[in-house]
Structure formats: C-alpha cells, structure tokens
Amino acid sequence: MADSHPVIDPGREPTGTGMADGQPLVTDMADSLPGRESAYDRQRLIPGWDQDRLAAATVVVAGVGAVGNEIAKNLALAGVGRLILCDPDTVSVTNLSRTVLFTPDDLHGAKAEVAAEGLRRLVPTLQVEPRIAPLISGVGLGELADATLVVGAVDTIRARMQLLGRCALVGATLIDSGTQPWGGEVRFRPPQPDEPCYACTLTEHQRSHSDLPWSCFEPRDTGPEPASIAAAALIGAWATTAALEFLMGRPPAWRLLSVELSGRTGPVQIRRDPSCPYHHPWTNPPSPLASSAETTVAELLTEFAPEDEPETWTDFPLPLFCRVCGLYPQLADRHDGVTDRDHVRLCARCGALLRSVTSVRLRDAAPDLRLRELGVAPEEILPVRGAQGERRCVRLSRD
C-alpha cells in the first residue's frame, strides 16, 4: 500500500489523522462561539482526557437510526473531528420519537444527510460526510482501514455480519451495538485476529442467515419491531463511552457488554470460535491505483494487464440478451427490444423469456459506466484474479 494509505497496525493505538483533502481539522468550537471560553473546557478537566486526540479522529458510523443518532450526536458534541455517516434508509414518522437529529420536516429525507445537517447545526466545526448507501457501496475498505474507529448501529444480522467482515479484512477496530425492547448490547472488537467477535457467538446457520435490511417504511407480517428512546439512548451512551475510551488510548477490557433497562449491566465472557471465518485479515497491502470511484470502467481497465480480472464485491446487472434469436437489448433497465408483460420481460422479436444476468467481473460491465454506478464505494479495495488464479488487491484513490 502506498505511504499515503498505510495499513493499520493491529496493535496500534488510535492515531487517525482526522484530515480530509489534506486540511487539518479545527480542534475546538471556541472560534465559533462567543467569548474566549471553550466548549470543551469542562471535558479537559477529566483525568486522562485528551481533546486533541478526539479532534484528530475519524469515526465511521454505520447506521444512523435511533442508536446511530445517539452515537453520532454524542461523538460530535464530545469533539470528534470527522464523522462519516452511512445509511441507505429514509426518515419515517416512527423515527421521530427516538431520534434527536430528525424532525417532522425531515420525513422521507435521507437519514445520513439529515443527520449530517443536524450535527452541523450542533457543532459548526465538525467535518461530517453523509453516505446515502448500504455500507458495502457507501464506505470503501480503504476508508475503513484509515478510520480511527468504526461504530456499527445497524439493525439486521446480515448487516452486522457484513460490517464485521469488512472491518476484519482490513484490521479496523469495531464497536458494534444492538437493542432489544428492554436493553441491548455493545461489542468491542479489536483488530487482532485472535480476538472473539460477534460471529463467534453465532451458530454456522445463524452466520448464514439471510435476513434482509428493513426500511422503517416497510410493513412486516409480524408487525413493527418494538423500540423506545430509553433503550436507544442507553445503548448509544454505552457505545459512545466505549468509543471515547478507545480514542483516548484506553480501550475497554470487555468484549461484550449486556445492558438492561432494569439496571443490570455487565460484561459477558465470550470465546473465539475456531471455525469462525471472520479472523483472516489481508496480509499483503493493496497496490494503489490512480482510478477512483468516479473513474469509468474503461479508464480503470487501462491500469491492468489483459490477463487480470478485477472484480467488485457485489454483483451488478448486465445487458439483456436473448439466447434464442440473439437480440441484444441495451441495458437491463431499458426496454429497447423488450416487451414487459405482467412484469415478465420477453424478447420483442421472438417472444422468448429474457432473464436478468449479473456479474462481479468489471470486464463485463459497460465501459462508459462509472465505478460508483456499479455500487463501488469511495476508496474501495478491489480483489483482482490473475491468469493463474492468484489473488491480490488494489485500492482506489480518493479523487
């Protein structure tokens, strides 16, 4: 990996630069407030507190619903210099009783964007970047590797496993949180491969559970999930406390904290499962590319040898093709040469059924498409398969 994108040392203390585009962060709200008194003067009185470390930190917050709202708000007010907020969902009316950053005027707005605006009002000096996308296409592996800390507040097993897997690949420190009606849990996962993780506490069947991300607008056969501001605030506070401890260079001793509204809160001992697949980080640093997520496929491919096969982490749709008569309608989301009858796509020439086809091979994609249009995240680290089947990885640039 190039010097500008160092691989995180699994044994390191948090040393994120907290810089965006090479510009140092403002370290205090004093400049934006009347008088000389700093907003952080009282915090600086706490033994062991280091405001400069917070100002230099970059924290990724995955999920900015109820718990994510609390965590993002708390970290911003504490003085964390830069936050990346990632969430694909929009604000619904049921969010309003559990989120301080959302108002009735924000209904149907993108959660990440609305939360970012709310944080800017609270802390004008904060650098905050909203990503309106699922984690895998919203925050690149390179960004996770460079972040001082990643905090998860997602609401499905599938999303938690995806977040864990991506952090484990690049050695990113993860604090994961979840709620239940009368409490919840917070998990601290250091980057060392021998540390137990969320997946270690699941069975093999649970690890492969295919529950889908759920929008607050979508009805469920079982009814809405029970939730309250009390549980969200409590879990958010514990997750924030763990994050601040880590950012101060004194990471939590526990790996799983069980939290109950009844007042019974304490660590739970967990062990690493030898069969858990989430303990194999990359050992070879990725090679830097000049291309970014804004680069077209054609431009990206000029950086590879003809025998190289660069791939994406999620599949993308390919142009439709009639296997019967050879008609080749253009992109899969267009209807040129296609008859749409009762949501079934038929070839306009011969009437044969057209089936959607997907791929992860970037050489299969339309050359004029930009990588972000294929779901590739900023500063993503992409796998590449060589002619003999050997694997390596490459990292997209920021711009």
Short mmCIF file of C-alpha atoms in Angstrom, two decimals:
data_model
loop_
_atom_site.label_atom_id
_atom_site.label_comp_id
_atom_site.label_asym_id
_atom_site.label_seq_id
_atom_site.Cartn_x
_atom_site.Cartn_y
_atom_site.Cartn_z
CA MET A 1 0.00 0.00 0.00
CA ALA A 2 1.30 3.49 -0.75
CA ASP A 3 2.60 5.63 2.09
CA SER A 4 -0.48 7.85 1.81
CA HIS A 5 -2.67 4.87 2.69
CA PRO A 6 -0.85 2.89 5.40
CA VAL A 7 -2.14 -0.46 6.57
CA ILE A 8 -3.38 -0.17 10.13
CA ASP A 9 -1.09 -1.91 12.57
CA PRO A 10 -3.34 -4.33 14.50
CA GLY A 11 -1.55 -3.45 17.73
CA ARG A 12 -1.64 0.29 17.26
CA GLU A 13 -3.26 2.90 19.41
CA PRO A 14 -5.73 5.18 17.63
CA THR A 15 -3.75 7.64 15.54
CA GLY A 16 -6.17 8.61 12.76
CA THR A 17 -5.24 11.94 11.23
CA GLY A 18 -8.85 13.07 11.02
CA MET A 19 -7.99 15.05 7.91
CA ALA A 20 -9.96 15.40 4.71
CA ASP A 21 -8.28 16.56 1.49
CA GLY A 22 -5.11 17.28 3.45
CA GLN A 23 -6.71 20.02 5.56
CA PRO A 24 -6.22 19.92 9.35
CA LEU A 25 -9.34 19.84 11.44
CA VAL A 26 -10.43 22.67 13.69
CA THR A 27 -9.75 21.33 17.17
CA ASP A 28 -12.15 23.45 19.18
CA MET A 29 -15.56 25.07 18.98
CA ALA A 30 -14.21 28.21 20.66
CA ASP A 31 -13.80 30.01 17.33
CA SER A 32 -17.48 29.53 16.52
CA LEU A 33 -18.78 30.55 19.97
CA PRO A 34 -18.91 33.99 21.59
CA GLY A 35 -16.21 34.82 24.12
CA ARG A 36 -12.95 33.03 24.80
CA GLU A 37 -14.31 30.14 26.81
CA SER A 38 -14.00 26.80 25.05
CA ALA A 39 -16.92 24.41 24.76
CA TYR A 40 -14.59 21.63 25.89
CA ASP A 41 -13.11 23.26 29.00
CA ARG A 42 -15.06 21.01 31.38
CA GLN A 43 -14.08 17.87 29.49
CA ARG A 44 -10.41 18.80 29.69
CA LEU A 45 -10.69 18.62 33.48
CA ILE A 46 -11.37 14.87 33.30
CA PRO A 47 -8.25 12.85 34.23
CA GLY A 48 -6.82 11.17 31.15
CA TRP A 49 -8.94 13.18 28.72
CA ASP A 50 -7.18 14.28 25.52
CA GLN A 51 -9.25 16.66 23.43
CA ASP A 52 -6.63 16.83 20.70
CA ARG A 53 -6.88 13.07 20.12
CA LEU A 54 -10.62 13.41 19.63
CA ALA A 55 -10.18 16.30 17.22
CA ALA A 56 -7.71 14.23 15.17
CA ALA A 57 -10.01 11.19 14.97
CA THR A 58 -12.09 9.96 12.05
CA VAL A 59 -15.01 7.73 13.06
CA VAL A 60 -17.28 5.85 10.65
CA VAL A 61 -20.84 5.42 11.95
CA ALA A 62 -22.72 2.69 10.08
CA GLY A 63 -26.45 3.19 10.58
CA VAL A 64 -27.92 6.47 11.84
CA GLY A 65 -31.32 5.36 13.06
CA ALA A 66 -32.19 5.60 16.74
CA VAL A 67 -28.94 4.25 18.23
CA GLY A 68 -26.80 5.70 15.46
CA ASN A 69 -28.39 9.12 16.06
CA GLU A 70 -27.34 8.98 19.69
CA ILE A 71 -23.82 7.82 18.93
CA ALA A 72 -23.22 10.39 16.18
CA LYS A 73 -24.64 13.21 18.32
CA ASN A 74 -22.55 12.21 21.34
CA LEU A 75 -19.30 11.87 19.40
CA ALA A 76 -19.85 15.21 17.66
CA LEU A 77 -20.55 17.01 20.94
CA ALA A 78 -17.52 15.34 22.55
CA GLY A 79 -15.33 16.88 19.85
CA VAL A 80 -14.52 14.08 17.40
CA GLY A 81 -13.13 15.90 14.38
CA ARG A 82 -14.57 13.94 11.47
CA LEU A 83 -17.56 11.63 11.11
CA ILE A 84 -18.60 9.53 8.11
CA LEU A 85 -22.30 8.62 8.37
CA CYS A 86 -23.56 5.74 6.23
CA ASP A 87 -27.22 4.73 5.92
CA PRO A 88 -29.36 3.88 2.86
CA ASP A 89 -32.72 4.49 4.57
CA THR A 90 -35.04 7.49 4.82
CA VAL A 91 -36.69 9.15 7.82
CA SER A 92 -40.11 7.78 8.81
CA VAL A 93 -42.60 9.07 11.35
CA THR A 94 -41.74 6.26 13.78
CA ASN A 95 -38.15 7.54 13.94
CA LEU A 96 -39.23 10.87 15.42
CA SER A 97 -39.82 9.62 18.97
CA ARG A 98 -36.32 8.11 19.16
CA THR A 99 -34.01 10.49 17.29
CA VAL A 100 -32.79 13.93 18.27
CA LEU A 101 -31.42 14.78 14.81
CA PHE A 102 -34.68 14.19 12.90
CA THR A 103 -37.74 16.48 12.90
CA PRO A 104 -41.18 16.23 11.20
CA ASP A 105 -39.83 18.45 8.42
CA ASP A 106 -37.28 15.72 7.62
CA LEU A 107 -39.79 12.96 6.79
CA HIS A 108 -38.76 10.97 3.70
CA GLY A 109 -35.34 12.62 3.68
CA ALA A 110 -32.18 10.51 3.60
CA LYS A 111 -31.20 9.66 7.18
CA ALA A 112 -27.49 10.14 6.62
CA GLU A 113 -27.95 13.56 5.03
CA VAL A 114 -30.50 14.77 7.58
CA ALA A 115 -28.32 13.58 10.47
CA ALA A 116 -25.29 15.33 8.97
CA GLU A 117 -27.21 18.61 8.74
CA GLY A 118 -28.36 18.25 12.33
CA LEU A 119 -24.80 17.65 13.51
CA ARG A 120 -23.52 20.69 11.63
CA ARG A 121 -26.06 22.82 13.48
CA LEU A 122 -24.90 21.38 16.81
CA VAL A 123 -21.17 21.58 16.07
CA PRO A 124 -20.32 24.00 13.25
CA THR A 125 -16.64 22.98 13.23
CA LEU A 126 -17.40 19.28 12.66
CA GLN A 127 -16.37 17.65 9.39
CA VAL A 128 -19.19 15.25 8.55
CA GLU A 129 -19.75 13.28 5.35
CA PRO A 130 -23.11 11.59 4.67
CA ARG A 131 -23.14 8.44 2.54
CA ILE A 132 -26.64 7.55 1.32
CA ALA A 133 -25.94 3.92 0.50
CA PRO A 134 -25.56 0.49 2.05
CA LEU A 135 -22.21 0.08 3.80
CA ILE A 136 -20.65 -2.02 1.05
CA SER A 137 -21.18 0.72 -1.56
CA GLY A 138 -21.07 3.71 0.79
CA VAL A 139 -17.76 3.33 2.64
CA GLY A 140 -14.76 1.77 0.96
CA LEU A 141 -12.46 -0.75 2.60
CA GLY A 142 -9.67 1.80 2.32
CA GLU A 143 -11.72 4.29 4.31
CA LEU A 144 -12.46 1.68 6.97
CA ALA A 145 -8.75 0.87 7.19
CA ASP A 146 -7.81 4.53 7.57
CA ALA A 147 -10.56 5.38 10.08
CA THR A 148 -9.54 5.66 13.71
CA LEU A 149 -12.65 3.69 14.67
CA VAL A 150 -15.78 2.15 13.14
CA VAL A 151 -19.04 2.12 15.10
CA GLY A 152 -21.98 -0.03 14.00
CA ALA A 153 -25.65 0.65 14.73
CA VAL A 154 -27.30 -1.48 12.06
CA ASP A 155 -30.49 -3.45 12.53
CA THR A 156 -30.09 -6.90 10.97
CA ILE A 157 -27.82 -9.90 11.40
CA ARG A 158 -26.90 -9.65 7.74
CA ALA A 159 -25.81 -6.02 8.06
CA ARG A 160 -23.86 -6.69 11.26
CA MET A 161 -22.05 -9.61 9.63
CA GLN A 162 -21.24 -7.54 6.56
CA LEU A 163 -19.85 -4.73 8.72
CA LEU A 164 -17.83 -7.20 10.79
CA GLY A 165 -16.47 -8.93 7.69
CA ARG A 166 -15.29 -5.73 6.05
CA CYS A 167 -13.66 -4.47 9.24
CA ALA A 168 -11.97 -7.84 9.80
CA LEU A 169 -10.50 -7.83 6.27
CA VAL A 170 -8.63 -4.56 6.80
CA GLY A 171 -7.96 -4.72 10.54
CA ALA A 172 -10.34 -1.93 11.52
CA THR A 173 -11.37 -1.62 15.17
CA LEU A 174 -15.15 -2.06 15.52
CA ILE A 175 -17.67 -1.17 18.20
CA ASP A 176 -20.98 -2.85 17.39
CA SER A 177 -24.31 -2.16 19.09
CA GLY A 178 -27.83 -3.51 19.08
CA THR A 179 -31.05 -3.07 21.04
CA GLN A 180 -33.95 -5.16 22.25
CA PRO A 181 -37.15 -3.86 23.90
CA TRP A 182 -35.69 -3.62 27.41
CA GLY A 183 -32.00 -3.19 26.76
CA GLY A 184 -29.37 -4.33 24.31
CA GLU A 185 -25.67 -4.99 23.90
CA VAL A 186 -22.42 -3.34 22.91
CA ARG A 187 -19.48 -5.30 21.49
CA PHE A 188 -15.86 -4.21 21.21
CA ARG A 189 -13.84 -5.98 18.54
CA PRO A 190 -10.12 -5.08 18.40
CA PRO A 191 -8.37 -5.75 15.09
CA GLN A 192 -6.24 -8.64 16.34
CA PRO A 193 -7.33 -11.83 14.50
CA ASP A 194 -7.36 -13.96 17.66
CA GLU A 195 -9.96 -11.76 19.37
CA PRO A 196 -13.53 -13.15 19.66
CA CYS A 197 -16.14 -11.38 17.56
CA TYR A 198 -19.89 -11.14 17.08
CA ALA A 199 -19.87 -14.08 14.66
CA CYS A 200 -18.14 -16.28 17.26
CA THR A 201 -21.32 -16.17 19.33
CA LEU A 202 -23.49 -17.39 16.44
CA THR A 203 -24.03 -20.85 15.03
CA GLU A 204 -23.00 -21.63 11.47
CA HIS A 205 -26.67 -21.45 10.48
CA GLN A 206 -27.06 -18.03 12.10
CA ARG A 207 -23.95 -16.75 10.34
CA SER A 208 -25.51 -17.62 7.01
CA HIS A 209 -28.87 -16.11 7.98
CA SER A 210 -30.19 -14.14 5.02
CA ASP A 211 -32.40 -11.58 6.74
CA LEU A 212 -32.74 -8.51 4.56
CA PRO A 213 -32.20 -4.89 5.58
CA TRP A 214 -35.54 -3.44 6.67
CA SER A 215 -36.75 0.07 5.98
CA CYS A 216 -38.83 1.85 8.59
CA PHE A 217 -41.47 2.34 5.88
CA GLU A 218 -41.83 -1.36 5.02
CA PRO A 219 -44.63 -3.39 6.64
CA ARG A 220 -43.81 -6.69 8.33
CA ASP A 221 -46.03 -9.71 8.67
CA THR A 222 -45.05 -9.93 12.32
CA GLY A 223 -45.76 -6.25 12.98
CA PRO A 224 -43.30 -3.47 13.76
CA GLU A 225 -40.24 -4.11 15.88
CA PRO A 226 -40.64 -2.83 19.47
CA ALA A 227 -38.32 0.07 20.27
CA SER A 228 -38.01 3.06 22.60
CA ILE A 229 -35.84 6.10 23.14
CA ALA A 230 -34.84 4.67 26.53
CA ALA A 231 -33.12 1.63 25.02
CA ALA A 232 -31.63 3.65 22.15
CA ALA A 233 -30.23 6.31 24.48
CA LEU A 234 -28.81 3.77 26.92
CA ILE A 235 -27.11 1.63 24.27
CA GLY A 236 -25.94 4.75 22.46
CA ALA A 237 -24.39 6.07 25.67
CA TRP A 238 -22.52 2.82 26.36
CA ALA A 239 -21.30 2.62 22.76
CA THR A 240 -20.14 6.23 22.96
CA THR A 241 -18.33 5.55 26.24
CA ALA A 242 -16.51 2.59 24.68
CA ALA A 243 -15.61 4.71 21.66
CA LEU A 244 -14.25 7.55 23.78
CA GLU A 245 -12.23 5.13 25.89
CA PHE A 246 -10.67 3.66 22.77
CA LEU A 247 -10.00 7.05 21.20
CA MET A 248 -8.24 8.12 24.41
CA GLY A 249 -5.90 5.14 24.14
CA ARG A 250 -7.55 3.10 26.91
CA PRO A 251 -9.73 0.51 25.11
CA PRO A 252 -12.43 -1.36 27.06
CA ALA A 253 -11.37 -4.56 28.80
CA TRP A 254 -14.65 -6.27 27.93
CA ARG A 255 -15.64 -7.68 24.54
CA LEU A 256 -19.41 -7.99 25.09
CA LEU A 257 -21.43 -5.78 27.41
CA SER A 258 -25.02 -6.77 28.19
CA VAL A 259 -27.19 -3.77 29.09
CA GLU A 260 -30.67 -3.88 30.63
CA LEU A 261 -33.02 -1.02 31.44
CA SER A 262 -33.65 -2.71 34.78
CA GLY A 263 -30.16 -1.64 35.83
CA ARG A 264 -28.41 -4.98 35.41
CA THR A 265 -25.44 -4.24 33.18
CA GLY A 266 -22.18 -6.11 32.94
CA PRO A 267 -19.63 -7.85 30.74
CA VAL A 268 -20.29 -11.29 29.29
CA GLN A 269 -17.37 -13.64 28.69
CA ILE A 270 -17.12 -14.88 25.10
CA ARG A 271 -14.59 -17.13 23.41
CA ARG A 272 -13.30 -17.24 19.91
CA ASP A 273 -14.88 -19.97 17.79
CA PRO A 274 -12.06 -21.74 15.87
CA SER A 275 -14.47 -22.30 12.97
CA CYS A 276 -15.48 -18.63 12.71
CA PRO A 277 -14.41 -17.33 9.28
CA TYR A 278 -14.06 -13.67 10.35
CA HIS A 279 -10.46 -13.85 11.55
CA HIS A 280 -8.42 -13.75 8.36
CA PRO A 281 -7.31 -10.20 7.52
CA TRP A 282 -5.38 -9.42 4.40
CA THR A 283 -1.65 -9.83 4.95
CA ASN A 284 -0.48 -8.23 1.69
CA PRO A 285 -1.09 -4.49 1.33
CA PRO A 286 -3.16 -3.42 -1.69
CA SER A 287 -1.49 -1.71 -4.62
CA PRO A 288 -2.62 1.91 -5.12
CA LEU A 289 -4.43 2.90 -8.31
CA ALA A 290 -4.84 6.28 -9.97
CA SER A 291 -8.50 5.46 -10.61
CA SER A 292 -11.26 6.41 -8.18
CA ALA A 293 -14.93 5.53 -7.79
CA GLU A 294 -15.65 8.33 -10.28
CA THR A 295 -13.50 6.66 -12.95
CA THR A 296 -15.15 4.83 -15.84
CA VAL A 297 -14.69 1.10 -16.28
CA ALA A 298 -12.73 1.69 -19.48
CA GLU A 299 -10.32 4.05 -17.73
CA LEU A 300 -9.87 1.64 -14.82
CA LEU A 301 -9.02 -1.29 -17.09
CA THR A 302 -6.10 0.62 -18.59
CA GLU A 303 -4.32 0.12 -15.24
CA PHE A 304 -4.44 -3.69 -15.56
CA ALA A 305 -2.74 -6.27 -17.74
CA PRO A 306 -5.04 -8.04 -20.23
CA GLU A 307 -4.98 -11.25 -18.17
CA ASP A 308 -6.01 -9.52 -14.92
CA GLU A 309 -9.62 -9.85 -13.75
CA PRO A 310 -10.58 -7.00 -11.39
CA GLU A 311 -13.83 -7.71 -9.55
CA THR A 312 -16.41 -6.00 -7.37
CA TRP A 313 -17.73 -7.22 -4.01
CA THR A 314 -21.37 -7.22 -5.13
CA ASP A 315 -22.80 -8.23 -8.46
CA PHE A 316 -24.19 -5.73 -10.97
CA PRO A 317 -26.74 -6.24 -13.79
CA LEU A 318 -25.54 -7.00 -17.30
CA PRO A 319 -27.26 -6.06 -20.57
CA LEU A 320 -30.13 -8.35 -21.51
CA PHE A 321 -29.54 -10.91 -24.22
CA CYS A 322 -31.97 -13.25 -25.98
CA ARG A 323 -30.43 -16.71 -26.13
CA VAL A 324 -32.96 -17.80 -28.76
CA CYS A 325 -32.69 -15.20 -31.53
CA GLY A 326 -29.64 -13.23 -30.45
CA LEU A 327 -31.37 -9.88 -29.95
CA TYR A 328 -29.20 -7.75 -27.66
CA PRO A 329 -31.32 -5.03 -26.00
CA GLN A 330 -29.20 -2.36 -24.39
CA LEU A 331 -29.02 -2.00 -20.62
CA ALA A 332 -31.05 -4.20 -18.31
CA ASP A 333 -33.08 -1.25 -17.04
CA ARG A 334 -34.21 -0.18 -20.52
CA HIS A 335 -36.94 -1.63 -22.72
CA ASP A 336 -35.43 -1.31 -26.20
CA GLY A 337 -36.39 -4.52 -27.97
CA VAL A 338 -38.15 -5.84 -24.85
CA THR A 339 -41.83 -6.38 -24.15
CA ASP A 340 -42.82 -6.02 -20.49
CA ARG A 341 -45.89 -8.20 -19.91
CA ASP A 342 -47.04 -8.55 -16.32
CA HIS A 343 -43.50 -7.69 -15.14
CA VAL A 344 -42.03 -10.56 -17.21
CA ARG A 345 -39.55 -9.44 -19.86
CA LEU A 346 -39.98 -11.06 -23.25
CA CYS A 347 -37.95 -10.66 -26.40
CA ALA A 348 -39.81 -8.35 -28.82
CA ARG A 349 -38.53 -10.35 -31.80
CA CYS A 350 -39.23 -13.98 -30.84
CA GLY A 351 -41.18 -13.79 -27.57
CA ALA A 352 -38.65 -15.81 -25.56
CA LEU A 353 -38.23 -15.12 -21.85
CA LEU A 354 -35.33 -12.81 -21.06
CA ARG A 355 -33.56 -13.48 -17.81
CA SER A 356 -31.53 -10.94 -15.89
CA VAL A 357 -27.85 -11.77 -15.63
CA THR A 358 -25.37 -10.33 -13.15
CA SER A 359 -21.60 -10.38 -12.77
CA VAL A 360 -18.78 -9.25 -10.50
CA ARG A 361 -16.23 -9.11 -13.35
CA LEU A 362 -15.54 -5.48 -14.20
CA ARG A 363 -14.61 -6.50 -17.74
CA ASP A 364 -18.26 -7.48 -18.20
CA ALA A 365 -19.54 -4.00 -17.31
CA ALA A 366 -20.39 -1.29 -19.83
CA PRO A 367 -17.11 0.59 -20.41
CA ASP A 368 -18.66 4.05 -20.06
CA LEU A 369 -20.17 3.38 -16.63
CA ARG A 370 -18.50 4.93 -13.60
CA LEU A 371 -17.48 2.57 -10.82
CA ARG A 372 -19.86 4.21 -8.34
CA GLU A 373 -22.73 3.40 -10.73
CA LEU A 374 -21.82 -0.26 -10.22
CA GLY A 375 -22.02 0.10 -6.43
CA VAL A 376 -18.28 0.56 -5.84
CA ALA A 377 -17.58 2.64 -2.73
CA PRO A 378 -15.11 5.53 -2.46
CA GLU A 379 -11.54 4.36 -1.78
CA GLU A 380 -12.64 0.75 -2.18
CA ILE A 381 -10.12 -2.07 -2.14
CA LEU A 382 -10.95 -4.42 -5.01
CA PRO A 383 -9.92 -8.06 -5.45
CA VAL A 384 -8.03 -8.99 -8.62
CA ARG A 385 -7.68 -12.52 -10.02
CA GLY A 386 -4.58 -13.25 -12.08
CA ALA A 387 -4.17 -15.59 -15.06
CA GLN A 388 -3.10 -18.50 -12.82
CA GLY A 389 -5.85 -17.91 -10.27
CA GLU A 390 -3.63 -15.98 -7.87
CA ARG A 391 -5.31 -13.25 -5.85
CA ARG A 392 -4.21 -9.74 -4.98
CA CYS A 393 -5.96 -6.49 -4.16
CA VAL A 394 -5.83 -2.89 -5.35
CA ARG A 395 -7.01 0.33 -3.78
CA LEU A 396 -8.89 3.13 -5.50
CA SER A 397 -7.73 6.69 -4.93
CA ARG A 398 -9.80 9.29 -3.09
CA ASP A 399 -10.41 11.56 -6.07
#
